[in-house]
Amino acid sequence: MVCEDEDLGGPNCPIYSGPIAVYRFSLAMILFHLLFMLVTMGVSTSKSFRARIHNGFWLWKALFAIGLVSFCFKLPFFGLMKTAWMYIGMAAGSLYIIINLLILIELSYSWTEKIMNKQSCKFVWYISLIFLIIVFMAIWILMAIYLLTNFVPHTKCKMNSTLISFVASSCFLFFIFAIFAADIYYQLLLCLAM
């Protein structure tokens, strides 16, 4: 915990620090964005009042967000609610990582397509594509090693190592699937050209 000594944080230290504080802040941000999603749902033009709420009123939105955060810090947040938010946070975090992996794959496909469509100096573009693949794979491997060495405690709990290994193996599987998908697409184009 951040402040085990009560002299530093006082009796409310566990409420304002640690994972519970993250859950409280996340709840406030979820409520804030959910409310503004509902307010601006179905807006078709930027001239309407609801669109102006979305594009302006920054001071009032910031004050409202700060008020929501302070409200969420006053909520009782123990027992079942704490456990429920922990599981909701893990599920949402996992979904966020998977969505980011899919967006990263889409980015790599679009880069590859743009590079392959260059007519001038195709060899240079192929070399640059291979170089980028090697650089990103090296970054991925180094980040997995960094996470495993720094965020896996030497205890009996293996949750961090399991999650990091799952994400790293998912990256590798997506990479392999992307290669096979590109190869199948290329083979299909060759068959259609015949």
PDB file of C-alpha atoms in Angstrom:
ATOM      1  CA  MET A   1       0.000   0.000   0.000  1.00  0.00           C
ATOM      2  CA  VAL A   2       1.120   3.573  -0.598  1.00  0.00           C
ATOM      3  CA  CYS A   3       0.879   4.792   2.989  1.00  0.00           C
ATOM      4  CA  GLU A   4       0.809   2.024   5.594  1.00  0.00           C
ATOM      5  CA  ASP A   5       1.790   4.444   8.312  1.00  0.00           C
ATOM      6  CA  GLU A   6      -1.313   6.305   9.536  1.00  0.00           C
ATOM      7  CA  ASP A   7       0.795   9.364  10.319  1.00  0.00           C
ATOM      8  CA  LEU A   8       1.322   9.898   6.590  1.00  0.00           C
ATOM      9  CA  GLY A   9      -2.169   9.356   5.225  1.00  0.00           C
ATOM     10  CA  GLY A  10      -4.462   9.382   8.196  1.00  0.00           C
ATOM     11  CA  PRO A  11      -7.256   6.912   8.853  1.00  0.00           C
ATOM     12  CA  ASN A  12      -8.760   7.408   5.361  1.00  0.00           C
ATOM     13  CA  CYS A  13      -5.542   6.480   3.569  1.00  0.00           C
ATOM     14  CA  PRO A  14      -6.893   3.181   2.119  1.00  0.00           C
ATOM     15  CA  ILE A  15      -9.877   5.046   0.672  1.00  0.00           C
ATOM     16  CA  TYR A  16      -7.802   7.642  -1.192  1.00  0.00           C
ATOM     17  CA  SER A  17      -4.947   5.455  -2.414  1.00  0.00           C
ATOM     18  CA  GLY A  18      -4.348   2.048  -3.895  1.00  0.00           C
ATOM     19  CA  PRO A  19      -6.562  -0.022  -6.176  1.00  0.00           C
ATOM     20  CA  ILE A  20      -9.794   1.141  -4.530  1.00  0.00           C
ATOM     21  CA  ALA A  21      -8.982   4.720  -5.554  1.00  0.00           C
ATOM     22  CA  VAL A  22      -8.440   3.548  -9.111  1.00  0.00           C
ATOM     23  CA  TYR A  23     -11.826   1.820  -9.077  1.00  0.00           C
ATOM     24  CA  ARG A  24     -13.522   4.926  -7.698  1.00  0.00           C
ATOM     25  CA  PHE A  25     -11.905   7.208 -10.270  1.00  0.00           C
ATOM     26  CA  SER A  26     -12.734   4.749 -13.064  1.00  0.00           C
ATOM     27  CA  LEU A  27     -16.364   4.612 -11.938  1.00  0.00           C
ATOM     28  CA  ALA A  28     -16.556   8.417 -12.094  1.00  0.00           C
ATOM     29  CA  MET A  29     -15.067   8.502 -15.609  1.00  0.00           C
ATOM     30  CA  ILE A  30     -17.385   5.712 -16.790  1.00  0.00           C
ATOM     31  CA  LEU A  31     -20.418   7.614 -15.503  1.00  0.00           C
ATOM     32  CA  PHE A  32     -19.170  10.873 -17.036  1.00  0.00           C
ATOM     33  CA  HIS A  33     -18.620   9.415 -20.498  1.00  0.00           C
ATOM     34  CA  LEU A  34     -21.797   7.312 -20.355  1.00  0.00           C
ATOM     35  CA  LEU A  35     -23.846  10.428 -19.574  1.00  0.00           C
ATOM     36  CA  PHE A  36     -22.301  12.405 -22.437  1.00  0.00           C
ATOM     37  CA  MET A  37     -22.738   9.461 -24.775  1.00  0.00           C
ATOM     38  CA  LEU A  38     -26.446   9.422 -23.927  1.00  0.00           C
ATOM     39  CA  VAL A  39     -26.713  13.210 -24.270  1.00  0.00           C
ATOM     40  CA  THR A  40     -25.093  13.287 -27.722  1.00  0.00           C
ATOM     41  CA  MET A  41     -26.557  10.073 -29.118  1.00  0.00           C
ATOM     42  CA  GLY A  42     -28.248  10.638 -32.470  1.00  0.00           C
ATOM     43  CA  VAL A  43     -26.835  14.114 -33.075  1.00  0.00           C
ATOM     44  CA  SER A  44     -26.742  14.666 -36.832  1.00  0.00           C
ATOM     45  CA  THR A  45     -25.420  18.213 -37.123  1.00  0.00           C
ATOM     46  CA  SER A  46     -22.857  20.255 -35.240  1.00  0.00           C
ATOM     47  CA  LYS A  47     -25.314  23.175 -35.039  1.00  0.00           C
ATOM     48  CA  SER A  48     -27.693  21.518 -32.554  1.00  0.00           C
ATOM     49  CA  PHE A  49     -27.637  22.320 -28.855  1.00  0.00           C
ATOM     50  CA  ARG A  50     -26.522  18.816 -27.867  1.00  0.00           C
ATOM     51  CA  ALA A  51     -23.602  19.012 -30.291  1.00  0.00           C
ATOM     52  CA  ARG A  52     -22.616  22.332 -28.756  1.00  0.00           C
ATOM     53  CA  ILE A  53     -22.600  20.642 -25.350  1.00  0.00           C
ATOM     54  CA  HIS A  54     -20.226  18.057 -26.770  1.00  0.00           C
ATOM     55  CA  ASN A  55     -17.934  20.606 -28.433  1.00  0.00           C
ATOM     56  CA  GLY A  56     -17.997  23.302 -25.768  1.00  0.00           C
ATOM     57  CA  PHE A  57     -18.723  24.043 -22.109  1.00  0.00           C
ATOM     58  CA  TRP A  58     -15.295  22.712 -21.105  1.00  0.00           C
ATOM     59  CA  LEU A  59     -15.230  24.434 -17.736  1.00  0.00           C
ATOM     60  CA  TRP A  60     -18.637  23.055 -16.744  1.00  0.00           C
ATOM     61  CA  LYS A  61     -17.767  19.571 -17.990  1.00  0.00           C
ATOM     62  CA  ALA A  62     -14.492  19.609 -16.047  1.00  0.00           C
ATOM     63  CA  LEU A  63     -16.281  20.775 -12.896  1.00  0.00           C
ATOM     64  CA  PHE A  64     -18.938  18.100 -13.400  1.00  0.00           C
ATOM     65  CA  ALA A  65     -16.231  15.419 -13.808  1.00  0.00           C
ATOM     66  CA  ILE A  66     -14.464  16.626 -10.641  1.00  0.00           C
ATOM     67  CA  GLY A  67     -17.794  16.532  -8.816  1.00  0.00           C
ATOM     68  CA  LEU A  68     -18.408  12.971  -9.994  1.00  0.00           C
ATOM     69  CA  VAL A  69     -14.957  11.928  -8.783  1.00  0.00           C
ATOM     70  CA  SER A  70     -15.563  13.448  -5.356  1.00  0.00           C
ATOM     71  CA  PHE A  71     -19.011  11.791  -5.233  1.00  0.00           C
ATOM     72  CA  CYS A  72     -17.531   8.390  -6.086  1.00  0.00           C
ATOM     73  CA  PHE A  73     -14.909   8.765  -3.351  1.00  0.00           C
ATOM     74  CA  LYS A  74     -17.725   9.207  -0.813  1.00  0.00           C
ATOM     75  CA  LEU A  75     -19.529   5.993  -1.872  1.00  0.00           C
ATOM     76  CA  PRO A  76     -19.152   2.931   0.336  1.00  0.00           C
ATOM     77  CA  PHE A  77     -16.918   0.641  -1.694  1.00  0.00           C
ATOM     78  CA  PHE A  78     -16.181  -2.501   0.274  1.00  0.00           C
ATOM     79  CA  GLY A  79     -16.997  -6.186   0.145  1.00  0.00           C
ATOM     80  CA  LEU A  80     -18.966  -7.360  -2.855  1.00  0.00           C
ATOM     81  CA  MET A  81     -18.820  -4.042  -4.726  1.00  0.00           C
ATOM     82  CA  LYS A  82     -15.011  -4.006  -4.501  1.00  0.00           C
ATOM     83  CA  THR A  83     -14.796  -7.564  -5.848  1.00  0.00           C
ATOM     84  CA  ALA A  84     -17.318  -6.854  -8.611  1.00  0.00           C
ATOM     85  CA  TRP A  85     -15.393  -3.761  -9.767  1.00  0.00           C
ATOM     86  CA  MET A  86     -12.170  -5.757  -9.726  1.00  0.00           C
ATOM     87  CA  TYR A  87     -13.627  -8.318 -12.128  1.00  0.00           C
ATOM     88  CA  ILE A  88     -15.278  -5.636 -14.276  1.00  0.00           C
ATOM     89  CA  GLY A  89     -11.928  -3.829 -14.461  1.00  0.00           C
ATOM     90  CA  MET A  90     -10.079  -7.001 -15.454  1.00  0.00           C
ATOM     91  CA  ALA A  91     -12.631  -7.829 -18.149  1.00  0.00           C
ATOM     92  CA  ALA A  92     -12.648  -4.276 -19.522  1.00  0.00           C
ATOM     93  CA  GLY A  93      -8.838  -4.125 -19.455  1.00  0.00           C
ATOM     94  CA  SER A  94      -8.582  -7.413 -21.343  1.00  0.00           C
ATOM     95  CA  LEU A  95     -11.128  -6.219 -23.904  1.00  0.00           C
ATOM     96  CA  TYR A  96      -9.194  -2.952 -24.273  1.00  0.00           C
ATOM     97  CA  ILE A  97      -5.964  -4.838 -24.951  1.00  0.00           C
ATOM     98  CA  ILE A  98      -7.620  -7.102 -27.531  1.00  0.00           C
ATOM     99  CA  ILE A  99      -9.209  -4.133 -29.315  1.00  0.00           C
ATOM    100  CA  ASN A 100      -5.830  -2.361 -29.387  1.00  0.00           C
ATOM    101  CA  LEU A 101      -4.203  -5.481 -30.829  1.00  0.00           C
ATOM    102  CA  LEU A 102      -6.823  -5.616 -33.586  1.00  0.00           C
ATOM    103  CA  ILE A 103      -6.359  -1.908 -34.343  1.00  0.00           C
ATOM    104  CA  LEU A 104      -2.597  -2.442 -34.474  1.00  0.00           C
ATOM    105  CA  ILE A 105      -3.061  -5.293 -36.941  1.00  0.00           C
ATOM    106  CA  GLU A 106      -5.317  -3.099 -39.091  1.00  0.00           C
ATOM    107  CA  LEU A 107      -2.653  -0.383 -38.999  1.00  0.00           C
ATOM    108  CA  SER A 108      -0.005  -2.859 -40.132  1.00  0.00           C
ATOM    109  CA  TYR A 109      -2.251  -4.062 -42.966  1.00  0.00           C
ATOM    110  CA  SER A 110      -2.856  -0.519 -44.174  1.00  0.00           C
ATOM    111  CA  TRP A 111       0.876   0.302 -43.992  1.00  0.00           C
ATOM    112  CA  THR A 112       1.716  -2.867 -45.890  1.00  0.00           C
ATOM    113  CA  GLU A 113      -0.889  -2.113 -48.541  1.00  0.00           C
ATOM    114  CA  LYS A 114       0.416   1.431 -49.014  1.00  0.00           C
ATOM    115  CA  ILE A 115       3.999   0.213 -49.214  1.00  0.00           C
ATOM    116  CA  MET A 116       3.163  -2.567 -51.659  1.00  0.00           C
ATOM    117  CA  ASN A 117       1.279  -0.181 -53.947  1.00  0.00           C
ATOM    118  CA  LYS A 118       4.318   2.055 -54.397  1.00  0.00           C
ATOM    119  CA  GLN A 119       5.510   1.562 -57.966  1.00  0.00           C
ATOM    120  CA  SER A 120       8.845   3.344 -57.709  1.00  0.00           C
ATOM    121  CA  CYS A 121      11.731   1.509 -56.042  1.00  0.00           C
ATOM    122  CA  LYS A 122       9.701  -1.519 -54.957  1.00  0.00           C
ATOM    123  CA  PHE A 123      12.806  -3.226 -53.600  1.00  0.00           C
ATOM    124  CA  VAL A 124      13.477  -0.327 -51.212  1.00  0.00           C
ATOM    125  CA  TRP A 125       9.894  -0.474 -49.970  1.00  0.00           C
ATOM    126  CA  TYR A 126      10.135  -4.239 -49.392  1.00  0.00           C
ATOM    127  CA  ILE A 127      13.344  -3.765 -47.421  1.00  0.00           C
ATOM    128  CA  SER A 128      11.745  -0.983 -45.363  1.00  0.00           C
ATOM    129  CA  LEU A 129       8.728  -3.208 -44.692  1.00  0.00           C
ATOM    130  CA  ILE A 130      10.938  -6.060 -43.479  1.00  0.00           C
ATOM    131  CA  PHE A 131      12.916  -3.586 -41.355  1.00  0.00           C
ATOM    132  CA  LEU A 132       9.703  -2.287 -39.729  1.00  0.00           C
ATOM    133  CA  ILE A 133       8.543  -5.840 -39.020  1.00  0.00           C
ATOM    134  CA  ILE A 134      11.842  -6.640 -37.310  1.00  0.00           C
ATOM    135  CA  VAL A 135      11.792  -3.386 -35.303  1.00  0.00           C
ATOM    136  CA  PHE A 136       8.224  -3.900 -34.072  1.00  0.00           C
ATOM    137  CA  MET A 137       8.851  -7.546 -33.231  1.00  0.00           C
ATOM    138  CA  ALA A 138      11.942  -6.520 -31.250  1.00  0.00           C
ATOM    139  CA  ILE A 139       9.929  -3.880 -29.376  1.00  0.00           C
ATOM    140  CA  TRP A 140       7.231  -6.455 -28.628  1.00  0.00           C
ATOM    141  CA  ILE A 141       9.733  -9.009 -27.310  1.00  0.00           C
ATOM    142  CA  LEU A 142      11.615  -6.403 -25.232  1.00  0.00           C
ATOM    143  CA  MET A 143       8.376  -5.104 -23.708  1.00  0.00           C
ATOM    144  CA  ALA A 144       7.259  -8.645 -22.817  1.00  0.00           C
ATOM    145  CA  ILE A 145      10.622  -9.293 -21.136  1.00  0.00           C
ATOM    146  CA  TYR A 146      10.461  -5.928 -19.331  1.00  0.00           C
ATOM    147  CA  LEU A 147       6.948  -6.619 -18.044  1.00  0.00           C
ATOM    148  CA  LEU A 148       7.862 -10.138 -16.921  1.00  0.00           C
ATOM    149  CA  THR A 149      10.975  -8.977 -15.065  1.00  0.00           C
ATOM    150  CA  ASN A 150       9.484  -5.884 -13.405  1.00  0.00           C
ATOM    151  CA  PHE A 151       5.808  -6.655 -12.784  1.00  0.00           C
ATOM    152  CA  VAL A 152       5.872 -10.280 -11.722  1.00  0.00           C
ATOM    153  CA  PRO A 153       6.507 -10.529  -8.004  1.00  0.00           C
ATOM    154  CA  HIS A 154       8.388 -13.508  -6.648  1.00  0.00           C
ATOM    155  CA  THR A 155       5.397 -14.904  -4.788  1.00  0.00           C
ATOM    156  CA  LYS A 156       3.048 -17.816  -5.208  1.00  0.00           C
ATOM    157  CA  CYS A 157       0.492 -15.631  -7.053  1.00  0.00           C
ATOM    158  CA  LYS A 158       0.988 -16.069 -10.784  1.00  0.00           C
ATOM    159  CA  MET A 159      -1.770 -13.740 -12.044  1.00  0.00           C
ATOM    160  CA  ASN A 160       0.577 -11.094 -13.487  1.00  0.00           C
ATOM    161  CA  SER A 161       2.769 -13.633 -15.266  1.00  0.00           C
ATOM    162  CA  THR A 162      -0.315 -15.399 -16.636  1.00  0.00           C
ATOM    163  CA  LEU A 163      -1.803 -12.177 -18.024  1.00  0.00           C
ATOM    164  CA  ILE A 164       1.503 -10.960 -19.498  1.00  0.00           C
ATOM    165  CA  SER A 165       2.154 -14.372 -21.061  1.00  0.00           C
ATOM    166  CA  PHE A 166      -1.388 -14.452 -22.459  1.00  0.00           C
ATOM    167  CA  VAL A 167      -1.008 -11.034 -24.090  1.00  0.00           C
ATOM    168  CA  ALA A 168       2.459 -11.867 -25.458  1.00  0.00           C
ATOM    169  CA  SER A 169       1.283 -15.166 -26.904  1.00  0.00           C
ATOM    170  CA  SER A 170      -1.791 -13.433 -28.358  1.00  0.00           C
ATOM    171  CA  CYS A 171       0.520 -10.956 -30.107  1.00  0.00           C
ATOM    172  CA  PHE A 172       2.524 -13.831 -31.542  1.00  0.00           C
ATOM    173  CA  LEU A 173      -0.619 -15.696 -32.676  1.00  0.00           C
ATOM    174  CA  PHE A 174      -2.046 -12.553 -34.305  1.00  0.00           C
ATOM    175  CA  PHE A 175       1.288 -12.065 -36.070  1.00  0.00           C
ATOM    176  CA  ILE A 176       1.221 -15.647 -37.405  1.00  0.00           C
ATOM    177  CA  PHE A 177      -2.435 -15.345 -38.443  1.00  0.00           C
ATOM    178  CA  ALA A 178      -1.665 -12.066 -40.220  1.00  0.00           C
ATOM    179  CA  ILE A 179       1.122 -13.735 -42.202  1.00  0.00           C
ATOM    180  CA  PHE A 180      -1.100 -16.657 -43.174  1.00  0.00           C
ATOM    181  CA  ALA A 181      -3.999 -14.345 -44.048  1.00  0.00           C
ATOM    182  CA  ALA A 182      -1.735 -12.258 -46.281  1.00  0.00           C
ATOM    183  CA  ASP A 183      -0.361 -15.420 -47.911  1.00  0.00           C
ATOM    184  CA  ILE A 184      -3.866 -16.812 -48.530  1.00  0.00           C
ATOM    185  CA  TYR A 185      -4.964 -13.458 -49.968  1.00  0.00           C
ATOM    186  CA  TYR A 186      -1.903 -13.405 -52.263  1.00  0.00           C
ATOM    187  CA  GLN A 187      -2.523 -17.001 -53.391  1.00  0.00           C
ATOM    188  CA  LEU A 188      -6.177 -16.135 -54.068  1.00  0.00           C
ATOM    189  CA  LEU A 189      -5.133 -13.180 -56.218  1.00  0.00           C
ATOM    190  CA  LEU A 190      -2.764 -15.431 -58.148  1.00  0.00           C
ATOM    191  CA  CYS A 191      -5.522 -17.968 -58.764  1.00  0.00           C
ATOM    192  CA  LEU A 192      -7.938 -15.271 -59.945  1.00  0.00           C
ATOM    193  CA  ALA A 193      -5.314 -13.831 -62.288  1.00  0.00           C
ATOM    194  CA  MET A 194      -4.906 -17.152 -64.095  1.00  0.00           C
TER     195      MET A 194
END
